[in-house]
Short mmCIF file of N, CA and C in Angstrom, two decimals:
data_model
loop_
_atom_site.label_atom_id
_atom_site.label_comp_id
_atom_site.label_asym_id
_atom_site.label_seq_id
_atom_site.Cartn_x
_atom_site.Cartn_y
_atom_site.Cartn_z
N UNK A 1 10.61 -1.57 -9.78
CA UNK A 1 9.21 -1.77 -9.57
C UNK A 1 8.87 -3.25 -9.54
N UNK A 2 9.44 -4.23 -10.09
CA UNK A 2 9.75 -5.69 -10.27
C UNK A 2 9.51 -6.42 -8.97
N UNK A 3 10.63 -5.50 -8.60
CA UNK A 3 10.97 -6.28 -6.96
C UNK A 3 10.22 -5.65 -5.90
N UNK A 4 9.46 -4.42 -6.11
CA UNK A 4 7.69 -4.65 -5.34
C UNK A 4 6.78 -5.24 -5.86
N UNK A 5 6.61 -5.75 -6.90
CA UNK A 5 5.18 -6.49 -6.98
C UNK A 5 5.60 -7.68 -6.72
N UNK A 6 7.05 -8.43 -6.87
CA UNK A 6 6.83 -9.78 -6.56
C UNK A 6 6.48 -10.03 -4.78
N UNK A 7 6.94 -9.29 -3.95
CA UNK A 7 6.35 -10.04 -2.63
C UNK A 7 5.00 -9.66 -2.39
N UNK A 8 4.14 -8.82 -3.44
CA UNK A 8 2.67 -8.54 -3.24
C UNK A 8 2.33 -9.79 -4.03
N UNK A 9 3.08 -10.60 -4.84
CA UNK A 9 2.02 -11.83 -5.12
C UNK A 9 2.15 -12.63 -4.70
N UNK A 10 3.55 -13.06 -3.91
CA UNK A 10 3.34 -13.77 -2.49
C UNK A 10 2.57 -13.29 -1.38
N UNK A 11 2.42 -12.54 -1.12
CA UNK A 11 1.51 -12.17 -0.17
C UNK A 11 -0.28 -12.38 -0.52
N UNK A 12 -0.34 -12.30 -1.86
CA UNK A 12 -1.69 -12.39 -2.30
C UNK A 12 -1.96 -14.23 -2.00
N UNK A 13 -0.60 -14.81 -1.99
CA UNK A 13 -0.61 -16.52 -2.05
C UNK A 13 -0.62 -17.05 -0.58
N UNK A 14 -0.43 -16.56 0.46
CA UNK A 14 0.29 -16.82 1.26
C UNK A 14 -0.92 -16.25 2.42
N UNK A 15 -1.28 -17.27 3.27
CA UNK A 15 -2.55 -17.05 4.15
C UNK A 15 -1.41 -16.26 5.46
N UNK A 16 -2.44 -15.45 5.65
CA UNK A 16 -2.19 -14.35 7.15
C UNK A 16 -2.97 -14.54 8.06
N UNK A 17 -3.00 -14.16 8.81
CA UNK A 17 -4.01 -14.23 10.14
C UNK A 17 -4.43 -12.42 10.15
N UNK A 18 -5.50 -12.78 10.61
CA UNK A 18 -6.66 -11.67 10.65
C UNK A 18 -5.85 -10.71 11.21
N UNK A 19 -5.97 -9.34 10.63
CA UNK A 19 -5.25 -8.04 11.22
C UNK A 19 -3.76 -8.25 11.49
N UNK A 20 -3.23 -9.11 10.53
CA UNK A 20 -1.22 -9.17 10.91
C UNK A 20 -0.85 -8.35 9.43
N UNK A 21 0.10 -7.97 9.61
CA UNK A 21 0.87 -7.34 8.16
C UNK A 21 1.77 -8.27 7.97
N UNK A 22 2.56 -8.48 7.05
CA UNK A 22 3.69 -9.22 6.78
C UNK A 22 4.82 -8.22 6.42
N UNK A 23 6.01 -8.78 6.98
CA UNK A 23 7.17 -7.73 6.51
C UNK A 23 8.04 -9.37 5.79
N UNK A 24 8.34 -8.64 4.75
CA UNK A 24 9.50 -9.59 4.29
C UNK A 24 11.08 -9.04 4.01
N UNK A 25 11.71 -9.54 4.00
CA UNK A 25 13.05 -8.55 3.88
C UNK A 25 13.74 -9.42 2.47
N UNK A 26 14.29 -8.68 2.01
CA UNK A 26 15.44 -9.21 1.13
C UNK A 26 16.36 -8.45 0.98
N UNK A 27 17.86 -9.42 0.25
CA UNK A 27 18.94 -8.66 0.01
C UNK A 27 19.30 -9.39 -1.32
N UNK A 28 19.28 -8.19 -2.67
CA UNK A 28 19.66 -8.58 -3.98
C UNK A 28 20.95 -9.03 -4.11
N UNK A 29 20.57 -10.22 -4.77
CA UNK A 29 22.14 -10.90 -4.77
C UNK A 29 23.04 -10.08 -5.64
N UNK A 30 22.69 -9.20 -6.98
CA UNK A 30 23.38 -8.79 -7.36
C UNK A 30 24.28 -7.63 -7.15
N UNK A 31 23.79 -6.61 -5.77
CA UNK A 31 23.86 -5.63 -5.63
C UNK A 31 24.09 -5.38 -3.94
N UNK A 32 23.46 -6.62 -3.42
CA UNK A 32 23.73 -6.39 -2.19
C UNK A 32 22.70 -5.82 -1.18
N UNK A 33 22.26 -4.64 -2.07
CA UNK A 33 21.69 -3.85 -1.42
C UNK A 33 20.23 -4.73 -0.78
N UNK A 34 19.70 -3.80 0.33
CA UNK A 34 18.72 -4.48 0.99
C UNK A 34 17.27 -3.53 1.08
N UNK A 35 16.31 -4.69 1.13
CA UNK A 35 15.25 -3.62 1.48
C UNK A 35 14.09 -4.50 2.15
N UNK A 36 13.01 -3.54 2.67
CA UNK A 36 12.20 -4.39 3.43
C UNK A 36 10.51 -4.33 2.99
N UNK A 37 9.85 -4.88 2.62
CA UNK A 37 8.36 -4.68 2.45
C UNK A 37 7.50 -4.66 3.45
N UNK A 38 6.48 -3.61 3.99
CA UNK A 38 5.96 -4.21 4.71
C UNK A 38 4.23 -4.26 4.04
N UNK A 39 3.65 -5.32 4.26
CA UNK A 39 2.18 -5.91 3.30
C UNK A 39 0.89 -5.74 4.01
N UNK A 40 -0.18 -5.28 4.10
CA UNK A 40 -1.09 -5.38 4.74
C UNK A 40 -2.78 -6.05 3.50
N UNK A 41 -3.35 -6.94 3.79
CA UNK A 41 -4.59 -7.07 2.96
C UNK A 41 -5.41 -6.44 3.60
N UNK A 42 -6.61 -6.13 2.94
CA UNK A 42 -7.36 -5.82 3.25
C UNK A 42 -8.57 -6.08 3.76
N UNK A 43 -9.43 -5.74 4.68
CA UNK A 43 -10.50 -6.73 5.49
C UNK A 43 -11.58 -6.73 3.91
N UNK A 44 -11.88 -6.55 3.44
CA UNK A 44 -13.03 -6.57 2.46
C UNK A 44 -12.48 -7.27 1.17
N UNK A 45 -13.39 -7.69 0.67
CA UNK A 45 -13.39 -8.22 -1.11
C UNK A 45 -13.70 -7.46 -1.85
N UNK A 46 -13.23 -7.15 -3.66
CA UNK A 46 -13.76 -6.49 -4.39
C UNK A 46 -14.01 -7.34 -5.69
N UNK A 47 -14.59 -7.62 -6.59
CA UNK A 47 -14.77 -8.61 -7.45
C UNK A 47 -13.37 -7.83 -8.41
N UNK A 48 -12.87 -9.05 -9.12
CA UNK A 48 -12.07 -8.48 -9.81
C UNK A 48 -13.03 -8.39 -11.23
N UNK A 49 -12.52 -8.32 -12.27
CA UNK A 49 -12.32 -8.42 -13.47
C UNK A 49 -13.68 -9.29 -14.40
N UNK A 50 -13.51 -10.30 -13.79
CA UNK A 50 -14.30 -11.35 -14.00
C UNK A 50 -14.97 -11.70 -13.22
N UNK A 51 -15.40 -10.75 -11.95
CA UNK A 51 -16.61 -10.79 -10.91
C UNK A 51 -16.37 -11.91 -9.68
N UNK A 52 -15.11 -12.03 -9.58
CA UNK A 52 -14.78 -13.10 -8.60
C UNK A 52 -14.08 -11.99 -7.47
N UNK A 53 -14.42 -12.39 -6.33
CA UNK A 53 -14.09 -11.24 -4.99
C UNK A 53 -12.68 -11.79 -4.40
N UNK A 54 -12.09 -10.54 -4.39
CA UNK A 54 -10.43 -10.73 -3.97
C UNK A 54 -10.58 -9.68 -3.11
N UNK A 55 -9.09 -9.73 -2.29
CA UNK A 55 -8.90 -8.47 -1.28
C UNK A 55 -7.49 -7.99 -1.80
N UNK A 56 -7.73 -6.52 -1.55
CA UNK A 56 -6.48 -5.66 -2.28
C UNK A 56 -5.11 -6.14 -1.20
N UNK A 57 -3.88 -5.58 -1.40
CA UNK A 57 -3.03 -5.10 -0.68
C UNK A 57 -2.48 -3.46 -0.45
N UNK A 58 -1.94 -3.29 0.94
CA UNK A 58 -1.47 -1.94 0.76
C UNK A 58 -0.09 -2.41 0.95
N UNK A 59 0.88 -1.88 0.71
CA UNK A 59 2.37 -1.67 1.30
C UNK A 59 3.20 -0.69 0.77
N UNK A 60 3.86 -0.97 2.30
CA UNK A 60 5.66 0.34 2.27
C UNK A 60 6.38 -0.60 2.04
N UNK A 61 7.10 -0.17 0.79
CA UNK A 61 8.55 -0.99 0.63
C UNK A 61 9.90 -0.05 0.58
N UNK A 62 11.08 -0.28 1.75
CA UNK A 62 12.09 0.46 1.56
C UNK A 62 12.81 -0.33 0.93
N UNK A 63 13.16 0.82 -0.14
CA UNK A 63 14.33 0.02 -1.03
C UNK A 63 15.80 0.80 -0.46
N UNK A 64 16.61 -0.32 -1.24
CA UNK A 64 17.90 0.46 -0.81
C UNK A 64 18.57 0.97 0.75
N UNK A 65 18.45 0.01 1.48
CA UNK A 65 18.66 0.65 2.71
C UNK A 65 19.71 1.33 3.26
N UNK A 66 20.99 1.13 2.80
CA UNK A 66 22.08 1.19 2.73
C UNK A 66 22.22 2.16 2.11
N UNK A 67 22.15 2.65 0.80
CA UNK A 67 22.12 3.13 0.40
C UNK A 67 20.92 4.75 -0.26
N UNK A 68 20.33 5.06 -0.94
CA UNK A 68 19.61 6.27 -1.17
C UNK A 68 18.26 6.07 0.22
N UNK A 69 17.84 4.91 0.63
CA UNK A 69 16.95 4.29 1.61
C UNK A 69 16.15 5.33 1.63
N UNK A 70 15.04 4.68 0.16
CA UNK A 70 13.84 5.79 -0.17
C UNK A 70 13.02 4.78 0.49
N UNK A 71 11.82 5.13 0.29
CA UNK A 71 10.41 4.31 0.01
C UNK A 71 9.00 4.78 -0.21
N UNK A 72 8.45 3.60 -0.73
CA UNK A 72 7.53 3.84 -1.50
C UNK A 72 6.13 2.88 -0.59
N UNK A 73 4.77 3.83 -0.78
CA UNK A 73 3.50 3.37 -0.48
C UNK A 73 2.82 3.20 -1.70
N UNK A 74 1.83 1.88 -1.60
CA UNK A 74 1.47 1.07 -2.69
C UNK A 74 0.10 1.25 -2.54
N UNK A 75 -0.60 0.62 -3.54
CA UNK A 75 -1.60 -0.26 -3.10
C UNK A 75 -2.17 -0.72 -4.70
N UNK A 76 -2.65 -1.94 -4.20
CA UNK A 76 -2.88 -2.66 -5.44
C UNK A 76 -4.50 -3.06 -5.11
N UNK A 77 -5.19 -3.57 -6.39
CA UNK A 77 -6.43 -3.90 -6.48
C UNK A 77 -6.93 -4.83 -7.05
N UNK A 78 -8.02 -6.05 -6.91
CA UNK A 78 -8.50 -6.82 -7.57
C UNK A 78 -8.96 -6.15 -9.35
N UNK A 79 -9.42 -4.86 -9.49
CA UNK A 79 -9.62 -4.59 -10.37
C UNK A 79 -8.38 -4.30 -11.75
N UNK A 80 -9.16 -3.99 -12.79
CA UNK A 80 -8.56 -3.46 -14.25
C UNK A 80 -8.28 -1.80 -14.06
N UNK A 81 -6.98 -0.65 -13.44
CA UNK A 81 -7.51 0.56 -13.59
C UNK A 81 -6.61 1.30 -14.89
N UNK A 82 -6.97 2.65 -14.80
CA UNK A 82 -5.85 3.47 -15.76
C UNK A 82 -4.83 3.61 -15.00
N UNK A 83 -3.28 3.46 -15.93
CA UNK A 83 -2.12 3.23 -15.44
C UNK A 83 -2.21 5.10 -15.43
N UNK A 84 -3.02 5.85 -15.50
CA UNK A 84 -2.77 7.44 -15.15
C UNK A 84 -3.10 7.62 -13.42
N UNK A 85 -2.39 8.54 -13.27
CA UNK A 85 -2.78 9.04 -12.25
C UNK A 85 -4.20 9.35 -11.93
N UNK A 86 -4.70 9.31 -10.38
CA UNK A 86 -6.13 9.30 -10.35
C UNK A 86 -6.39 10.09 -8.78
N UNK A 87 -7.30 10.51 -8.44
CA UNK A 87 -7.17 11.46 -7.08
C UNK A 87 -7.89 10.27 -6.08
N UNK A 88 -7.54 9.67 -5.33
CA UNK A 88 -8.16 8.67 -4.67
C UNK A 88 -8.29 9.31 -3.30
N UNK A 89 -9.88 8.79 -2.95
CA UNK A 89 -10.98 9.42 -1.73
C UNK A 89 -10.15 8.22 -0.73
N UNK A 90 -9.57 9.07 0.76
CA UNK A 90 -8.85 8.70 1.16
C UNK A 90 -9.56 8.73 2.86
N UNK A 91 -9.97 7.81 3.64
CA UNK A 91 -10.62 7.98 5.00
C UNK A 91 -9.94 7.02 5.97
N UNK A 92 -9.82 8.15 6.90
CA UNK A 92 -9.01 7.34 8.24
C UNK A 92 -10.10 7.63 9.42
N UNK A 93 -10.31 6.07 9.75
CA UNK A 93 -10.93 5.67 10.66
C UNK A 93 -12.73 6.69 10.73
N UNK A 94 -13.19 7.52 11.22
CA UNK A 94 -14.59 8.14 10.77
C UNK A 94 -14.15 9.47 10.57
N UNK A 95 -12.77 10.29 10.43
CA UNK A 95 -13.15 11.08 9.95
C UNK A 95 -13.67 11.72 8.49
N UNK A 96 -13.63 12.94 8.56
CA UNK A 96 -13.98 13.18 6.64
C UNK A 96 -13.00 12.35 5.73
N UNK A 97 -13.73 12.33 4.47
CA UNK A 97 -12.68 11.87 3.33
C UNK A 97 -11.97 12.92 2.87
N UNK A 98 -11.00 12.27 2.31
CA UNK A 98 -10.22 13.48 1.65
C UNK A 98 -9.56 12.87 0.28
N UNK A 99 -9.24 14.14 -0.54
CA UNK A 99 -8.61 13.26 -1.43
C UNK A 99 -7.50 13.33 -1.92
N UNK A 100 -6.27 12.40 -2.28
CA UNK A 100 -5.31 12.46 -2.40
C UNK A 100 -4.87 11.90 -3.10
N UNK A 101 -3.72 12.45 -4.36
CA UNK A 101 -3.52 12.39 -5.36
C UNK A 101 -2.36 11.12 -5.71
N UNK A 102 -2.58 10.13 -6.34
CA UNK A 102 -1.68 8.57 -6.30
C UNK A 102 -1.69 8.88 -8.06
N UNK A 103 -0.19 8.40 -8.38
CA UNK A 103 -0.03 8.01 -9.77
C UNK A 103 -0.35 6.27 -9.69
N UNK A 104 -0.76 6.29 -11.35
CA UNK A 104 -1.38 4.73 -11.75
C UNK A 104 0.34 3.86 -11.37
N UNK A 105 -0.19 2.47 -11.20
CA UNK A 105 0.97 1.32 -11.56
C UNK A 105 0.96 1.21 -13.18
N UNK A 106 2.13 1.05 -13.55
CA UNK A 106 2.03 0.35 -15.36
C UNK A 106 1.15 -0.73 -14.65
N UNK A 107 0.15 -1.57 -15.81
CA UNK A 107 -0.22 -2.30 -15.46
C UNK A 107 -1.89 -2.24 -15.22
N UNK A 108 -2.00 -1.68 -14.67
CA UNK A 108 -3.15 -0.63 -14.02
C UNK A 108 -3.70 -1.37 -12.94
N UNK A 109 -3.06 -2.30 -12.15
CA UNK A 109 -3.35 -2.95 -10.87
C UNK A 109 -3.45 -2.05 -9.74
N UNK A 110 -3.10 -1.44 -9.57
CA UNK A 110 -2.42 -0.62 -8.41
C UNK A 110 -2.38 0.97 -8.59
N UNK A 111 -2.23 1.94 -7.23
CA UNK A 111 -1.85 3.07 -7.47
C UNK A 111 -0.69 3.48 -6.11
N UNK A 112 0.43 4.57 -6.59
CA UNK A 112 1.59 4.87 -5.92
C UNK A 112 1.43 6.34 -5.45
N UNK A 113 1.62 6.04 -4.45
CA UNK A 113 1.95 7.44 -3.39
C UNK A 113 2.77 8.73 -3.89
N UNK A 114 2.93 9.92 -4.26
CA UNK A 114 4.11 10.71 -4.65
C UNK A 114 4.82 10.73 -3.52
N UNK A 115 6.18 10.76 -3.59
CA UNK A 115 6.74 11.18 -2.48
C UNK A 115 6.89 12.45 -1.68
N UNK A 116 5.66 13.60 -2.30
CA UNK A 116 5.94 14.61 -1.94
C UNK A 116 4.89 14.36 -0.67
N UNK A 117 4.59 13.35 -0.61
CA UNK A 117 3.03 12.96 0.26
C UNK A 117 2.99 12.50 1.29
N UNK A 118 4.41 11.16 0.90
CA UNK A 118 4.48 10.10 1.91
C UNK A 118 4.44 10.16 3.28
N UNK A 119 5.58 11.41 3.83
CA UNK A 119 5.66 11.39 5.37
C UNK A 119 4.57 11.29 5.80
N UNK A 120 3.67 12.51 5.42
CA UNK A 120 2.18 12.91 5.80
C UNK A 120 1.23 11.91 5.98
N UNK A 121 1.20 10.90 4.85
CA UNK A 121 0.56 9.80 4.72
C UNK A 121 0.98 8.60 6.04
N UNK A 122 1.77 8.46 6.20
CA UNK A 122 2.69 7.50 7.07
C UNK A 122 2.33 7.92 8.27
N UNK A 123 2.38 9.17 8.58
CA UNK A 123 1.88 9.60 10.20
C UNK A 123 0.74 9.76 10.20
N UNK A 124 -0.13 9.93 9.02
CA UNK A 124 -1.42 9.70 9.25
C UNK A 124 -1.68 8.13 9.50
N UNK A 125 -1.66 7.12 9.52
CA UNK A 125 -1.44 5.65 9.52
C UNK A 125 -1.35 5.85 10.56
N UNK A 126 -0.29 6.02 11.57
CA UNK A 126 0.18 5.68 12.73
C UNK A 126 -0.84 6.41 14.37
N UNK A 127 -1.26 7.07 13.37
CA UNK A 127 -2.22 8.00 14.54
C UNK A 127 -3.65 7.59 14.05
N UNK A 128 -3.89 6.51 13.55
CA UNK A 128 -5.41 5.53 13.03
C UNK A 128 -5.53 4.87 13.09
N UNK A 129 -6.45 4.06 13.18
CA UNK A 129 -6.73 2.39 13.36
C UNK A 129 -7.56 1.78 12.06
N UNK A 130 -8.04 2.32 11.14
CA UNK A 130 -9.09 2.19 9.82
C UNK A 130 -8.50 2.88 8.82
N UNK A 131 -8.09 2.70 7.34
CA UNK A 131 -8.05 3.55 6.40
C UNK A 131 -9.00 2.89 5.69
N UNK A 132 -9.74 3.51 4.56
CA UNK A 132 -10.51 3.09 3.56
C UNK A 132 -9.95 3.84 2.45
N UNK A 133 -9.87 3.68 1.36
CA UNK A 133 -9.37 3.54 -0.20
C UNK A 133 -10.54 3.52 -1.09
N UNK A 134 -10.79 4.77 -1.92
CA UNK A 134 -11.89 4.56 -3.03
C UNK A 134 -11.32 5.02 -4.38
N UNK A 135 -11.42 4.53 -5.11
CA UNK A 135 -11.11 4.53 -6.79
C UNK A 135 -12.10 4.51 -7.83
N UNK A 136 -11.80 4.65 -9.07
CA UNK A 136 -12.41 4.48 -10.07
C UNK A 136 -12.14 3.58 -10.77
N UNK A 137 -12.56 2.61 -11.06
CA UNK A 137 -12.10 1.01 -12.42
C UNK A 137 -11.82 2.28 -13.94
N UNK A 138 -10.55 1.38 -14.34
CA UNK A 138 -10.68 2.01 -15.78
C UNK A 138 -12.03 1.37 -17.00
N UNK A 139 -12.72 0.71 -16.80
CA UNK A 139 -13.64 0.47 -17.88
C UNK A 139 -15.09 1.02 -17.54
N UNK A 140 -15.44 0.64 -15.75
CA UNK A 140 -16.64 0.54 -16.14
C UNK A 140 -16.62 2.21 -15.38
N UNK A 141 -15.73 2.84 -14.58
CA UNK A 141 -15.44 3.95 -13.84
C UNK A 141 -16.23 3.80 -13.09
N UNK A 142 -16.25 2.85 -12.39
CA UNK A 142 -17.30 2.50 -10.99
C UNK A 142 -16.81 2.48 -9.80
N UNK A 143 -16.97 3.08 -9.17
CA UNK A 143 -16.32 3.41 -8.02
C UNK A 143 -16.41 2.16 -7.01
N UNK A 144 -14.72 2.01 -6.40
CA UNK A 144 -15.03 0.46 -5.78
C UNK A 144 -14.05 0.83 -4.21
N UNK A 145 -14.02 -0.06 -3.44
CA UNK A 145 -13.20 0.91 -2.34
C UNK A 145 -12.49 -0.29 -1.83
N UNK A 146 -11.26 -0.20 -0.48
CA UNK A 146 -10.72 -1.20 0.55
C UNK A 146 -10.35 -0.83 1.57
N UNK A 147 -10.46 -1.85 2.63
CA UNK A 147 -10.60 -0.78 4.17
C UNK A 147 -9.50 -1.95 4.30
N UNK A 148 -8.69 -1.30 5.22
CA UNK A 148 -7.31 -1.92 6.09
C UNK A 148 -7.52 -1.62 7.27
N UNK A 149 -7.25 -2.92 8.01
CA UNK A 149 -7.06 -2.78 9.69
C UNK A 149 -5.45 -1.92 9.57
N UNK A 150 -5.34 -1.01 10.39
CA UNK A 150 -3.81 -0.54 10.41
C UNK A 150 -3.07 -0.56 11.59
N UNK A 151 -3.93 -1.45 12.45
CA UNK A 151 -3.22 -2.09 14.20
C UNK A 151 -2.16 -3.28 13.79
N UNK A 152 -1.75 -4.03 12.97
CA UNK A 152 -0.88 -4.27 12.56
C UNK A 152 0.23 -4.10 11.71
N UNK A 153 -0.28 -3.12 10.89
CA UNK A 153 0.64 -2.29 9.62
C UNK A 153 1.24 -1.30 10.80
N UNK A 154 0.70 -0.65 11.78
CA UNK A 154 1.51 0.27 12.77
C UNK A 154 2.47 -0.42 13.33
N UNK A 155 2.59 -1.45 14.13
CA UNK A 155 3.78 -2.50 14.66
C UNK A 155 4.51 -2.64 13.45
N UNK A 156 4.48 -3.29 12.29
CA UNK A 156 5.31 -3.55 11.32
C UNK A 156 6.02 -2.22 10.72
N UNK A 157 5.54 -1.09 11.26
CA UNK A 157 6.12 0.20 10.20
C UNK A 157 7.75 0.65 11.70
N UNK A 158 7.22 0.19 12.55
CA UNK A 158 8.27 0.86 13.73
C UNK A 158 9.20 -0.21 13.85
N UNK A 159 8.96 -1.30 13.80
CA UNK A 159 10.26 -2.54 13.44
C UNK A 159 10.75 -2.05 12.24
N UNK A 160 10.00 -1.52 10.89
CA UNK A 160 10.94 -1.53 9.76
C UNK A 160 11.67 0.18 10.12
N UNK A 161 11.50 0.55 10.79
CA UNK A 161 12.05 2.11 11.41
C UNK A 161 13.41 1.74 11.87
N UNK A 162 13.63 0.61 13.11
CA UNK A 162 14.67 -0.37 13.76
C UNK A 162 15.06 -0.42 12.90
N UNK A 163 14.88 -1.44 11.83
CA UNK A 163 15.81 -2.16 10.91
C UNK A 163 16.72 -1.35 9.51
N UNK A 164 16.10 0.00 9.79
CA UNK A 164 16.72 1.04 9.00
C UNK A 164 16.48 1.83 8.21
N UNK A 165 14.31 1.35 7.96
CA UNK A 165 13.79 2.04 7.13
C UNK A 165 13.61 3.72 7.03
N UNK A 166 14.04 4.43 6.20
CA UNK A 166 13.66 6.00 6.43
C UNK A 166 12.92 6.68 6.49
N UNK A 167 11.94 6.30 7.75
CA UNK A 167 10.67 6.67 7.74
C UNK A 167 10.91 7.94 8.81
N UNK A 168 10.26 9.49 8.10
CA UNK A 168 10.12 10.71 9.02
C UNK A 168 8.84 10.31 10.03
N UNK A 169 9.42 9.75 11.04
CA UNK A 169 8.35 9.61 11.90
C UNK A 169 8.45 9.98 13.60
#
């Protein structure tokens, strides 16, 4: 879990151009093994913590490519949440919301995709141009949301397809 949040805080450091995703790749020196992130921010701000406005990230990171070549969908938040699981109101582009069930990050930055979800989730992406993201803060339980352009997270998900990611797509 280490080695996904560190290229989400480069990415939180690291200026993008409007509607690009970032893919970064690495290969652990200790192990060899390889994997690829791919990062998207989000068009909107949410105040964090201390009322200062940040923009979330979403990302797919395949780990292990070579090997078990799982992966995992993210998303992280300017806010404080519960590291529990939470049912997050989920909208692509104008249709209805829906909601779909993400376990907390330790931490409570973020929430993770089950994998019983992912494919579904992933081809929903690819057949949209808008997702929006709504949650609950763990303190004040105020509901806060983040919209992603996904015209660049779609190009970055079919290069990381090329490069070996195991995406059912």
């Amino acid at each position: 879990m280490k080695r996904l949040l560190l290229p989400l805080l480069a990415a939180i450091a690291l200026p993008t151009a409007v509607n690009a995703a970032l893919t970064q790749k690495d290969v652990d020196p200790m192990t060899d093994n390889k994997s690829l992130m791919i990062i998207e921010r989000s068009s909107n701000k949410v105040d964090n913590s201390i009322g200062i406005p940040e923009k979330g990230l979403f990302a797919i990171g395949c780990m292990d490519m070579e090997g078990e070549n799982n992966y995992r969908i993210i998303f992280t938040t300017p806010t404080y949440n519960s590291s529990d699981g939470q049912d997050i109101l989920v909208r692509f582009d104008k249709e209805e919301a829906e909601s779909w069930s993400f376990y907390g990050q330790t931490g409570g930055t973020g929430f993770e995709l089950p994998s019983s979800s992912r494919d579904k989730f992933l081809n929903k992406i690819l057949n949209h141009s808008k997702l929006a993201l709504q949650w609950k803060t763990y303190s004040e339980s105020i509901k806060r949301y983040l919209i992603f352009d996904l015209e660049g997270l779609k190009e970055e998900i079919y290069k990381g397809k090329e490069e070996g990611c195991n995406f059912n797509i």
